[in-house]
Amino acid sequence: MYVGKSVTRTDAYDKVTGRTRYTDDLCDRGAYTARVLHASIAHGRVVSIDISEAEKIPGVVRIFTCFDVKEKHYFPTAGHPWSTDPEHQDVADRLVLTEEVRFYGDDIAAVVAEDEVSAAQALRAIKTEYEEYSFVLDVQEAVKEGAPQIHKDYPGNILKHTTIRKGNYEEAVKEPGLVRVEGWYETPAVQHCHIENFICYAQMEGERITVTASTQIPHIVRRVVGQALGIDWGRVRVIKPYIGGGFGNKQDVLYEPLCAWLSMKLGGHLVKLNVSREETFVCNRVRHAIRSHIISWVRPDGTYAARKLEAYSDQGAYASHGHSIAAKGAGAFPQLYPCENIEVDAYTVFTNKPVGGAMRGYGIPQAMWAAECHTDEVAARMGMDPVAFRRKNLMPKGYKDPFSKNELYYDSFNQCLDKAMEAIGYERKYKEYQNQTGMIRKGIGVSVFWYNTAVWPISLETSSCRMVLNQDGSVQVQLGETEIGQGADTAFAQMTADALGVLLKDVHVVSCQDTDVTPFGTGAYASRQTYTAGCAIRQTASLLKERILTYARDLTRMPVYNLDIKEGNIVRITDGRILMTLGELSSEALYSMTNSQHLTAESTAQIKSNAYSFGCTIAEVEVDIPMCRVKLLDIVNAHDAGTLINPALAEAQVHGGMSMGIGFGLSERLLFDEKTGRTLNGSLLDYKLSTFMDHPRLKAVFVENPEPTGAFGTKALGEPPVCSVAPAIRNAVYQATGAAVNEAPLNPHNLFLKFSEEGLLPD
Amino acid sequence: MSRQYKLVSCTINGKQAEKMVDVRASLTDMLRDDFRLTSVKKGCEVGECGACNVIIDGECFNSCIYLAIWADGKEILTLEGLAGPDGELSDIQQAFIDETAVQCGFCTPGFIMSAAALLNAGREFTDDEIRRQMSGHLCRCTGYENIFRAVKKTMLRRLGKEKEAEEV
């Protein structure tokens, strides 16, 4: 058995020797280079674009402007499964190039040149004239009457407003003796910062267009390119090679439609569109900044009587994943600490800023920031220990969600808290750090989270798998679910080997997705792949096994019920005797002069279940109050992600999420110029991504409660590790200083404001 | 503007090489485009991320902000040149595999080259020194934890400290 073992990644050798080919490595050198001209105003209309000087630059092939987009095929970009119900379709508000400018960086023209230098020179030589409108950068300003309107169909700039109502909040708050705790909590826009920027190239073959792209969602890209070009989806072929990280940014359709459009305009010539790091920060996607307002009414015994949440999510200029992020975050609120009387309102609001999209955690890191900062304040007001308060109120074992039918089958939260507390020595440190004085203080803080695996029942969950038996008894496996660095291919190989009964070395997972040949699957998002692909693998392996054993029946003269496949052999169950190897059977099957068969199987698993994934973070900090600096001394994440398919890869996945959470808590945020709407720190130098020097050793511990609804007992682990890190750091600073810093990140700028307000700074 | 070219002659991964290059080209572009050494990655092209690092005369550099023409007369080592002639891995490459220090793999070549340069110093570095030496690289997948383990363990093993390596 391979599930549960830390086998080596299938792609490890290639990746440490430089053999792995990413998009740019595969593109033919004869490709034209495309570069995008971005708007230099935040809101307005392009009146004219003068390309006369730019066109004269040697090496320039053609320049296309927004005025060349004659057929207006508006398209959505979110990496969601398509819905045949128009009510559930994503908002189609993008064009490959736009006359209407909605943020500083919008795409208004494109240069195609023979080389990058000519393209860059041409961009600088283009002269653009705009009609400028007033713009708005803040969600609260954007919803006010008289605010600039960004999209005509969305009055008040509200993309969507959803509510959750349970019990009767207004009545419940009248209960005598309740303590009211209220707070505002805010997280900034941050960027994914995968090290490979987005890149794609496109060319035509016959009447069809092939796009090779650094994407997490090849089958979705195929559909959207078809929509954007107004062509049949079958004429689009999308190829996804190895990619250098995605984290949700590449769960959006980015420049694939524009690149395909340019190629088609140039007779199908090969065109490459390679996005710069600076463009990645501004013109791809960012994590939605969310401002949350929570009011809790608490009984003297430390239980909740009523709670209210309002969340305002900053969508930026275009709908992209839209309200799904705010809705997911807000939807987590009533379940984390179940309470009889709940009011939740979530708003997603357009502003003239870079576009909010999917990013690791999909609204949950923002929601946990608000909920878990608030939890520590409530515990403090009630004079309770923050862990004891959580244990009293957290989602209990046996909790069932009426909508998703999810169930908490184990005492996961308490088990995770126990493991994390032990790993970091919480009890002792918490006591030691109480009531400190002085300018350098230590603190320790806790945060929990829960996260849904996959997207059922909000959206479709489907995974298709193909298995093909080779002459030697080895098997090729194809899935629409993508390897984006997390180690998915390795987990798929382990699951296949176990489900089919073959050796791991005989499982060849085809890493590259090609929509012409790869079975349909929606891709890497929602921490869904191991769970959903696991179902398709289990089902397809059993189909293939049945076909193999049926063929073996004729060769061995044994009934199928007496046969099995073990370690790549056809075994007689009754006495354990190896009757033949799978390779012998497969060769016979392919080359038989009487009964030739190519033994393959393909099937679709539609998954109509979902699974809660749980965990917590505990962080220990040292705060230098006069310097307004936080040093992270120690940190641990504990997760119940069900059965771990590959513990070493799981641990590595948690490290990466913790790192992203540390950045979210301590240093990362995008800044925008109030006067122009321009992004101020869109480079890796100015945007403070965590480096090697910003981390202590990272600890990951696991509780492995097998998930009953899954094929291999596993559930979400891709996104969960980022969800609880930032509020744990904040709560550690809260213990150390008593300052409730409710705006992330806890960088010196924000700490200075808070410490000043609290009178902590020396005169 | 007319283009200017210049002959660069250097050693790349142990082999003598000569190429006419655009005087404006970076070493990254020369290695990737002219020699198809695609382990040299582009993550920022302005010396911020370290994905393009290669070893030049024993020292690690961001090849994206190193002009190709400066490579004239130099000895250049890319990740492709680190494994043995039959594909046998160097200790640091093997450590990256064993410690699960590889995820998407895009930053990996640069990290391994910096680690190789550090290890070639042949002395023991403190944890803080290792972190500082490696901090010119950005990685979004690993949180640097397993990369740290791989580098430190390899360093200790080269110094004959097998027991200490096990405890990292």
PDB file of C-alpha atoms in Angstrom, chain A residues 19-262:
ATOM      1  CA  ARG A  19      14.706  19.157 -16.961  1.00  0.00           C
ATOM      2  CA  THR A  20      11.159  20.291 -16.170  1.00  0.00           C
ATOM      3  CA  ARG A  21       9.646  22.306 -18.988  1.00  0.00           C
ATOM      4  CA  TYR A  22       7.404  25.245 -18.165  1.00  0.00           C
ATOM      5  CA  THR A  23       5.455  27.318 -20.684  1.00  0.00           C
ATOM      6  CA  ASP A  24       8.273  29.674 -21.685  1.00  0.00           C
ATOM      7  CA  ASP A  25      10.683  26.743 -22.036  1.00  0.00           C
ATOM      8  CA  LEU A  26       8.372  25.084 -24.557  1.00  0.00           C
ATOM      9  CA  CYS A  27       7.554  28.041 -26.766  1.00  0.00           C
ATOM     10  CA  ASP A  28       9.207  28.057 -30.178  1.00  0.00           C
ATOM     11  CA  ARG A  29      11.753  30.852 -30.579  1.00  0.00           C
ATOM     12  CA  GLY A  30       9.957  32.047 -33.702  1.00  0.00           C
ATOM     13  CA  ALA A  31       7.051  33.387 -31.698  1.00  0.00           C
ATOM     14  CA  TYR A  32       6.027  37.007 -31.883  1.00  0.00           C
ATOM     15  CA  THR A  33       6.057  38.796 -28.546  1.00  0.00           C
ATOM     16  CA  ALA A  34       2.918  40.540 -27.353  1.00  0.00           C
ATOM     17  CA  ARG A  35       2.897  43.292 -24.730  1.00  0.00           C
ATOM     18  CA  VAL A  36      -0.143  45.032 -23.297  1.00  0.00           C
ATOM     19  CA  LEU A  37      -0.594  48.786 -23.031  1.00  0.00           C
ATOM     20  CA  HIS A  38      -2.218  49.557 -19.683  1.00  0.00           C
ATOM     21  CA  ALA A  39      -4.328  52.588 -18.879  1.00  0.00           C
ATOM     22  CA  SER A  40      -2.677  55.339 -16.870  1.00  0.00           C
ATOM     23  CA  ILE A  41      -5.903  56.662 -15.397  1.00  0.00           C
ATOM     24  CA  ALA A  42      -8.197  55.023 -12.847  1.00  0.00           C
ATOM     25  CA  HIS A  43     -11.549  55.674 -14.522  1.00  0.00           C
ATOM     26  CA  GLY A  44     -12.614  57.080 -17.862  1.00  0.00           C
ATOM     27  CA  ARG A  45     -12.853  56.441 -21.557  1.00  0.00           C
ATOM     28  CA  VAL A  46     -10.194  56.111 -24.197  1.00  0.00           C
ATOM     29  CA  VAL A  47     -10.842  58.883 -26.711  1.00  0.00           C
ATOM     30  CA  SER A  48      -8.011  58.123 -29.110  1.00  0.00           C
ATOM     31  CA  ILE A  49      -4.838  56.134 -29.407  1.00  0.00           C
ATOM     32  CA  ASP A  50      -2.085  57.367 -31.698  1.00  0.00           C
ATOM     33  CA  ILE A  51       0.116  54.488 -32.815  1.00  0.00           C
ATOM     34  CA  SER A  52       1.797  56.259 -35.763  1.00  0.00           C
ATOM     35  CA  GLU A  53       5.199  56.671 -34.089  1.00  0.00           C
ATOM     36  CA  ALA A  54       5.114  53.273 -32.444  1.00  0.00           C
ATOM     37  CA  GLU A  55       4.392  51.507 -35.704  1.00  0.00           C
ATOM     38  CA  LYS A  56       7.608  52.861 -37.222  1.00  0.00           C
ATOM     39  CA  ILE A  57       9.806  51.106 -34.689  1.00  0.00           C
ATOM     40  CA  PRO A  58      11.744  48.299 -36.399  1.00  0.00           C
ATOM     41  CA  GLY A  59      10.581  44.890 -35.227  1.00  0.00           C
ATOM     42  CA  VAL A  60       6.994  45.955 -34.563  1.00  0.00           C
ATOM     43  CA  VAL A  61       4.597  43.630 -36.374  1.00  0.00           C
ATOM     44  CA  ARG A  62       1.196  45.127 -35.569  1.00  0.00           C
ATOM     45  CA  ILE A  63      -0.448  47.247 -32.918  1.00  0.00           C
ATOM     46  CA  PHE A  64      -4.041  46.607 -31.949  1.00  0.00           C
ATOM     47  CA  THR A  65      -6.091  49.012 -29.886  1.00  0.00           C
ATOM     48  CA  CYS A  66      -9.401  48.752 -28.102  1.00  0.00           C
ATOM     49  CA  PHE A  67     -10.973  50.311 -31.211  1.00  0.00           C
ATOM     50  CA  ASP A  68      -9.960  47.242 -33.222  1.00  0.00           C
ATOM     51  CA  VAL A  69     -12.219  45.051 -31.086  1.00  0.00           C
ATOM     52  CA  LYS A  70     -15.227  45.253 -33.408  1.00  0.00           C
ATOM     53  CA  GLU A  71     -17.112  42.201 -32.200  1.00  0.00           C
ATOM     54  CA  LYS A  72     -17.852  42.729 -28.537  1.00  0.00           C
ATOM     55  CA  HIS A  73     -17.796  39.270 -27.014  1.00  0.00           C
ATOM     56  CA  TYR A  74     -18.010  39.974 -23.303  1.00  0.00           C
ATOM     57  CA  PHE A  75     -16.649  37.103 -21.251  1.00  0.00           C
ATOM     58  CA  PRO A  76     -16.382  36.060 -17.592  1.00  0.00           C
ATOM     59  CA  THR A  77     -12.987  35.132 -16.174  1.00  0.00           C
ATOM     60  CA  ALA A  78     -13.641  33.220 -12.952  1.00  0.00           C
ATOM     61  CA  GLY A  79     -12.351  29.677 -12.836  1.00  0.00           C
ATOM     62  CA  HIS A  80     -15.742  28.320 -11.925  1.00  0.00           C
ATOM     63  CA  PRO A  81     -17.491  25.420 -13.611  1.00  0.00           C
ATOM     64  CA  TRP A  82     -19.885  26.752 -16.233  1.00  0.00           C
ATOM     65  CA  SER A  83     -23.533  26.689 -15.300  1.00  0.00           C
ATOM     66  CA  THR A  84     -26.251  25.960 -17.830  1.00  0.00           C
ATOM     67  CA  ASP A  85     -28.517  28.053 -15.608  1.00  0.00           C
ATOM     68  CA  PRO A  86     -28.062  31.741 -16.599  1.00  0.00           C
ATOM     69  CA  GLU A  87     -28.793  32.769 -12.989  1.00  0.00           C
ATOM     70  CA  HIS A  88     -25.657  30.982 -11.834  1.00  0.00           C
ATOM     71  CA  GLN A  89     -23.311  32.089 -14.575  1.00  0.00           C
ATOM     72  CA  ASP A  90     -20.398  34.352 -13.757  1.00  0.00           C
ATOM     73  CA  VAL A  91     -20.669  37.998 -14.727  1.00  0.00           C
ATOM     74  CA  ALA A  92     -19.359  38.527 -18.281  1.00  0.00           C
ATOM     75  CA  ASP A  93     -17.822  42.001 -18.087  1.00  0.00           C
ATOM     76  CA  ARG A  94     -14.462  41.696 -19.828  1.00  0.00           C
ATOM     77  CA  LEU A  95     -13.310  42.360 -23.390  1.00  0.00           C
ATOM     78  CA  VAL A  96      -9.877  41.458 -24.727  1.00  0.00           C
ATOM     79  CA  LEU A  97      -9.148  45.221 -24.904  1.00  0.00           C
ATOM     80  CA  THR A  98     -11.371  47.914 -23.454  1.00  0.00           C
ATOM     81  CA  GLU A  99     -12.317  51.498 -24.343  1.00  0.00           C
ATOM     82  CA  GLU A 100     -13.914  51.938 -20.916  1.00  0.00           C
ATOM     83  CA  VAL A 101     -11.147  52.239 -18.335  1.00  0.00           C
ATOM     84  CA  ARG A 102     -12.085  51.039 -14.870  1.00  0.00           C
ATOM     85  CA  PHE A 103      -8.735  50.887 -13.074  1.00  0.00           C
ATOM     86  CA  TYR A 104      -5.200  52.196 -13.407  1.00  0.00           C
ATOM     87  CA  GLY A 105      -3.708  49.326 -15.404  1.00  0.00           C
ATOM     88  CA  ASP A 106      -6.723  48.315 -17.514  1.00  0.00           C
ATOM     89  CA  ASP A 107      -5.886  46.752 -20.894  1.00  0.00           C
ATOM     90  CA  ILE A 108      -6.378  49.232 -23.740  1.00  0.00           C
ATOM     91  CA  ALA A 109      -3.999  48.143 -26.528  1.00  0.00           C
ATOM     92  CA  ALA A 110      -1.472  45.459 -27.430  1.00  0.00           C
ATOM     93  CA  VAL A 111       1.766  45.549 -29.373  1.00  0.00           C
ATOM     94  CA  VAL A 112       2.938  42.512 -31.295  1.00  0.00           C
ATOM     95  CA  ALA A 113       6.621  42.579 -32.177  1.00  0.00           C
ATOM     96  CA  GLU A 114       9.433  40.327 -33.269  1.00  0.00           C
ATOM     97  CA  ASP A 115      11.240  40.764 -29.973  1.00  0.00           C
ATOM     98  CA  GLU A 116      10.693  42.116 -26.484  1.00  0.00           C
ATOM     99  CA  VAL A 117      12.824  45.224 -26.892  1.00  0.00           C
ATOM    100  CA  SER A 118      10.874  46.475 -29.922  1.00  0.00           C
ATOM    101  CA  ALA A 119       7.608  45.711 -28.133  1.00  0.00           C
ATOM    102  CA  ALA A 120       8.696  47.679 -25.067  1.00  0.00           C
ATOM    103  CA  GLN A 121       9.852  50.611 -27.199  1.00  0.00           C
ATOM    104  CA  ALA A 122       6.557  50.624 -29.074  1.00  0.00           C
ATOM    105  CA  LEU A 123       4.562  50.699 -25.840  1.00  0.00           C
ATOM    106  CA  ARG A 124       6.388  53.844 -24.808  1.00  0.00           C
ATOM    107  CA  ALA A 125       5.757  55.489 -28.185  1.00  0.00           C
ATOM    108  CA  ILE A 126       1.967  55.095 -28.130  1.00  0.00           C
ATOM    109  CA  LYS A 127       0.040  58.254 -27.282  1.00  0.00           C
ATOM    110  CA  THR A 128      -3.332  57.901 -25.594  1.00  0.00           C
ATOM    111  CA  GLU A 129      -5.998  60.506 -25.016  1.00  0.00           C
ATOM    112  CA  TYR A 130      -8.618  59.903 -22.329  1.00  0.00           C
ATOM    113  CA  GLU A 131     -11.807  61.429 -21.104  1.00  0.00           C
ATOM    114  CA  GLU A 132     -11.371  61.130 -17.348  1.00  0.00           C
ATOM    115  CA  TYR A 133     -14.138  60.397 -14.866  1.00  0.00           C
ATOM    116  CA  SER A 134     -13.974  60.704 -11.101  1.00  0.00           C
ATOM    117  CA  PHE A 135     -12.960  57.466  -9.418  1.00  0.00           C
ATOM    118  CA  VAL A 136     -13.429  55.710  -6.111  1.00  0.00           C
ATOM    119  CA  LEU A 137     -10.990  53.472  -4.247  1.00  0.00           C
ATOM    120  CA  ASP A 138     -12.768  52.682  -0.994  1.00  0.00           C
ATOM    121  CA  VAL A 139     -15.775  50.353  -0.660  1.00  0.00           C
ATOM    122  CA  GLN A 140     -17.582  52.492   1.898  1.00  0.00           C
ATOM    123  CA  GLU A 141     -17.218  55.513  -0.393  1.00  0.00           C
ATOM    124  CA  ALA A 142     -18.253  53.479  -3.432  1.00  0.00           C
ATOM    125  CA  VAL A 143     -21.653  52.555  -1.967  1.00  0.00           C
ATOM    126  CA  LYS A 144     -22.518  56.179  -1.102  1.00  0.00           C
ATOM    127  CA  GLU A 145     -25.020  58.081  -3.161  1.00  0.00           C
ATOM    128  CA  GLY A 146     -23.335  60.117  -5.852  1.00  0.00           C
ATOM    129  CA  ALA A 147     -20.252  57.888  -5.989  1.00  0.00           C
ATOM    130  CA  PRO A 148     -18.778  57.273  -9.453  1.00  0.00           C
ATOM    131  CA  GLN A 149     -20.596  54.425 -11.219  1.00  0.00           C
ATOM    132  CA  ILE A 150     -18.159  51.765 -12.411  1.00  0.00           C
ATOM    133  CA  HIS A 151     -20.540  49.368 -14.187  1.00  0.00           C
ATOM    134  CA  LYS A 152     -23.885  50.638 -15.452  1.00  0.00           C
ATOM    135  CA  ASP A 153     -25.832  47.532 -14.420  1.00  0.00           C
ATOM    136  CA  TYR A 154     -24.725  47.706 -10.786  1.00  0.00           C
ATOM    137  CA  PRO A 155     -26.220  50.745  -9.034  1.00  0.00           C
ATOM    138  CA  GLY A 156     -24.340  51.809  -5.943  1.00  0.00           C
ATOM    139  CA  ASN A 157     -21.446  49.711  -7.286  1.00  0.00           C
ATOM    140  CA  ILE A 158     -22.822  46.710  -5.418  1.00  0.00           C
ATOM    141  CA  LEU A 159     -22.041  43.561  -7.375  1.00  0.00           C
ATOM    142  CA  LYS A 160     -24.011  41.467  -4.953  1.00  0.00           C
ATOM    143  CA  HIS A 161     -25.439  41.475  -1.440  1.00  0.00           C
ATOM    144  CA  THR A 162     -26.364  38.237   0.325  1.00  0.00           C
ATOM    145  CA  THR A 163     -27.782  37.587   3.739  1.00  0.00           C
ATOM    146  CA  ILE A 164     -27.957  34.778   6.267  1.00  0.00           C
ATOM    147  CA  ARG A 165     -30.654  34.899   8.926  1.00  0.00           C
ATOM    148  CA  LYS A 166     -31.091  32.482  11.785  1.00  0.00           C
ATOM    149  CA  GLY A 167     -33.377  32.888  14.814  1.00  0.00           C
ATOM    150  CA  ASN A 168     -34.266  36.454  15.739  1.00  0.00           C
ATOM    151  CA  TYR A 169     -31.295  38.719  16.368  1.00  0.00           C
ATOM    152  CA  GLU A 170     -33.348  41.790  17.288  1.00  0.00           C
ATOM    153  CA  GLU A 171     -35.297  39.922  19.974  1.00  0.00           C
ATOM    154  CA  ALA A 172     -32.349  37.904  21.250  1.00  0.00           C
ATOM    155  CA  VAL A 173     -30.263  40.971  22.104  1.00  0.00           C
ATOM    156  CA  LYS A 174     -32.941  42.038  24.623  1.00  0.00           C
ATOM    157  CA  GLU A 175     -32.026  39.172  26.955  1.00  0.00           C
ATOM    158  CA  PRO A 176     -30.973  40.727  30.282  1.00  0.00           C
ATOM    159  CA  GLY A 177     -27.353  40.614  31.382  1.00  0.00           C
ATOM    160  CA  LEU A 178     -25.741  40.337  27.948  1.00  0.00           C
ATOM    161  CA  VAL A 179     -22.317  41.802  27.275  1.00  0.00           C
ATOM    162  CA  ARG A 180     -21.980  43.534  23.884  1.00  0.00           C
ATOM    163  CA  VAL A 181     -18.635  43.282  22.086  1.00  0.00           C
ATOM    164  CA  GLU A 182     -18.177  45.137  18.823  1.00  0.00           C
ATOM    165  CA  GLY A 183     -15.279  45.536  16.416  1.00  0.00           C
ATOM    166  CA  TRP A 184     -14.205  46.426  12.886  1.00  0.00           C
ATOM    167  CA  TYR A 185     -11.595  44.197  11.248  1.00  0.00           C
ATOM    168  CA  GLU A 186      -9.757  44.793   8.016  1.00  0.00           C
ATOM    169  CA  THR A 187      -7.493  42.874   5.674  1.00  0.00           C
ATOM    170  CA  PRO A 188      -5.685  44.436   2.704  1.00  0.00           C
ATOM    171  CA  ALA A 189      -5.339  43.471  -0.939  1.00  0.00           C
ATOM    172  CA  VAL A 190      -2.369  41.131  -1.329  1.00  0.00           C
ATOM    173  CA  GLN A 191      -0.963  39.289  -4.325  1.00  0.00           C
ATOM    174  CA  HIS A 192      -0.252  35.621  -4.934  1.00  0.00           C
ATOM    175  CA  CYS A 193       3.385  36.107  -5.984  1.00  0.00           C
ATOM    176  CA  HIS A 194       3.896  32.724  -7.606  1.00  0.00           C
ATOM    177  CA  ILE A 195       7.444  32.845  -8.885  1.00  0.00           C
ATOM    178  CA  GLU A 196       6.499  32.074 -12.488  1.00  0.00           C
ATOM    179  CA  ASN A 197       4.518  35.035 -13.775  1.00  0.00           C
ATOM    180  CA  PHE A 198       1.531  34.297 -15.960  1.00  0.00           C
ATOM    181  CA  ILE A 199       2.529  33.392 -19.506  1.00  0.00           C
ATOM    182  CA  CYS A 200       0.801  31.879 -22.506  1.00  0.00           C
ATOM    183  CA  TYR A 201       1.278  31.399 -26.226  1.00  0.00           C
ATOM    184  CA  ALA A 202      -1.207  30.770 -29.002  1.00  0.00           C
ATOM    185  CA  GLN A 203      -1.202  29.640 -32.603  1.00  0.00           C
ATOM    186  CA  MET A 204      -3.663  28.302 -35.131  1.00  0.00           C
ATOM    187  CA  GLU A 205      -3.716  24.892 -36.737  1.00  0.00           C
ATOM    188  CA  GLY A 206      -6.362  24.710 -39.454  1.00  0.00           C
ATOM    189  CA  GLU A 207      -9.447  26.446 -38.137  1.00  0.00           C
ATOM    190  CA  ARG A 208      -8.524  25.766 -34.547  1.00  0.00           C
ATOM    191  CA  ILE A 209      -6.583  27.788 -32.013  1.00  0.00           C
ATOM    192  CA  THR A 210      -4.175  26.175 -29.565  1.00  0.00           C
ATOM    193  CA  VAL A 211      -3.294  28.037 -26.385  1.00  0.00           C
ATOM    194  CA  THR A 212      -0.526  26.809 -24.100  1.00  0.00           C
ATOM    195  CA  ALA A 213      -0.859  28.518 -20.751  1.00  0.00           C
ATOM    196  CA  SER A 214       0.405  28.631 -17.208  1.00  0.00           C
ATOM    197  CA  THR A 215      -2.991  27.911 -15.715  1.00  0.00           C
ATOM    198  CA  GLN A 216      -4.634  25.853 -12.982  1.00  0.00           C
ATOM    199  CA  ILE A 217      -7.822  25.337 -15.018  1.00  0.00           C
ATOM    200  CA  PRO A 218      -7.224  24.225 -18.643  1.00  0.00           C
ATOM    201  CA  HIS A 219     -10.751  23.018 -19.382  1.00  0.00           C
ATOM    202  CA  ILE A 220     -12.257  26.253 -18.058  1.00  0.00           C
ATOM    203  CA  VAL A 221      -9.786  28.312 -20.082  1.00  0.00           C
ATOM    204  CA  ARG A 222     -10.935  26.450 -23.183  1.00  0.00           C
ATOM    205  CA  ARG A 223     -14.550  27.466 -22.604  1.00  0.00           C
ATOM    206  CA  VAL A 224     -13.714  31.103 -21.818  1.00  0.00           C
ATOM    207  CA  VAL A 225     -11.411  31.500 -24.841  1.00  0.00           C
ATOM    208  CA  GLY A 226     -14.311  30.210 -26.941  1.00  0.00           C
ATOM    209  CA  GLN A 227     -16.664  32.718 -25.325  1.00  0.00           C
ATOM    210  CA  ALA A 228     -14.203  35.602 -25.688  1.00  0.00           C
ATOM    211  CA  LEU A 229     -13.530  34.950 -29.368  1.00  0.00           C
ATOM    212  CA  GLY A 230     -17.122  34.050 -30.178  1.00  0.00           C
ATOM    213  CA  ILE A 231     -16.098  30.687 -31.625  1.00  0.00           C
ATOM    214  CA  ASP A 232     -17.219  27.150 -30.936  1.00  0.00           C
ATOM    215  CA  TRP A 233     -15.512  25.771 -27.855  1.00  0.00           C
ATOM    216  CA  GLY A 234     -14.383  22.682 -29.750  1.00  0.00           C
ATOM    217  CA  ARG A 235     -12.186  24.878 -31.921  1.00  0.00           C
ATOM    218  CA  VAL A 236     -10.111  25.770 -28.858  1.00  0.00           C
ATOM    219  CA  ARG A 237      -7.361  23.533 -27.538  1.00  0.00           C
ATOM    220  CA  VAL A 238      -5.674  24.398 -24.261  1.00  0.00           C
ATOM    221  CA  ILE A 239      -2.431  22.814 -23.091  1.00  0.00           C
ATOM    222  CA  LYS A 240      -1.196  23.144 -19.535  1.00  0.00           C
ATOM    223  CA  PRO A 241       2.432  22.150 -18.899  1.00  0.00           C
ATOM    224  CA  TYR A 242       4.203  22.337 -15.504  1.00  0.00           C
ATOM    225  CA  ILE A 243       3.488  25.668 -13.858  1.00  0.00           C
ATOM    226  CA  GLY A 244       5.498  27.727 -11.414  1.00  0.00           C
ATOM    227  CA  GLY A 245       2.775  28.146  -8.807  1.00  0.00           C
ATOM    228  CA  GLY A 246      -0.711  29.587  -9.026  1.00  0.00           C
ATOM    229  CA  PHE A 247      -2.343  30.035  -5.596  1.00  0.00           C
ATOM    230  CA  GLY A 248      -5.625  31.040  -7.242  1.00  0.00           C
ATOM    231  CA  ASN A 249      -4.327  33.793  -9.527  1.00  0.00           C
ATOM    232  CA  LYS A 250      -4.166  31.196 -12.276  1.00  0.00           C
ATOM    233  CA  GLN A 251      -7.630  29.962 -11.294  1.00  0.00           C
ATOM    234  CA  ASP A 252      -8.774  32.868 -13.376  1.00  0.00           C
ATOM    235  CA  VAL A 253      -8.633  33.291 -17.096  1.00  0.00           C
ATOM    236  CA  LEU A 254      -5.993  36.014 -17.478  1.00  0.00           C
ATOM    237  CA  TYR A 255      -4.532  36.868 -20.899  1.00  0.00           C
ATOM    238  CA  GLU A 256      -5.310  33.640 -22.767  1.00  0.00           C
ATOM    239  CA  PRO A 257      -8.242  35.235 -24.679  1.00  0.00           C
ATOM    240  CA  LEU A 258      -6.188  38.276 -25.742  1.00  0.00           C
ATOM    241  CA  CYS A 259      -3.255  36.127 -26.841  1.00  0.00           C
ATOM    242  CA  ALA A 260      -5.558  33.862 -28.871  1.00  0.00           C
ATOM    243  CA  TRP A 261      -7.297  36.898 -30.387  1.00  0.00           C
ATOM    244  CA  LEU A 262      -3.945  38.409 -31.427  1.00  0.00           C
TER     245      LEU A 262
END
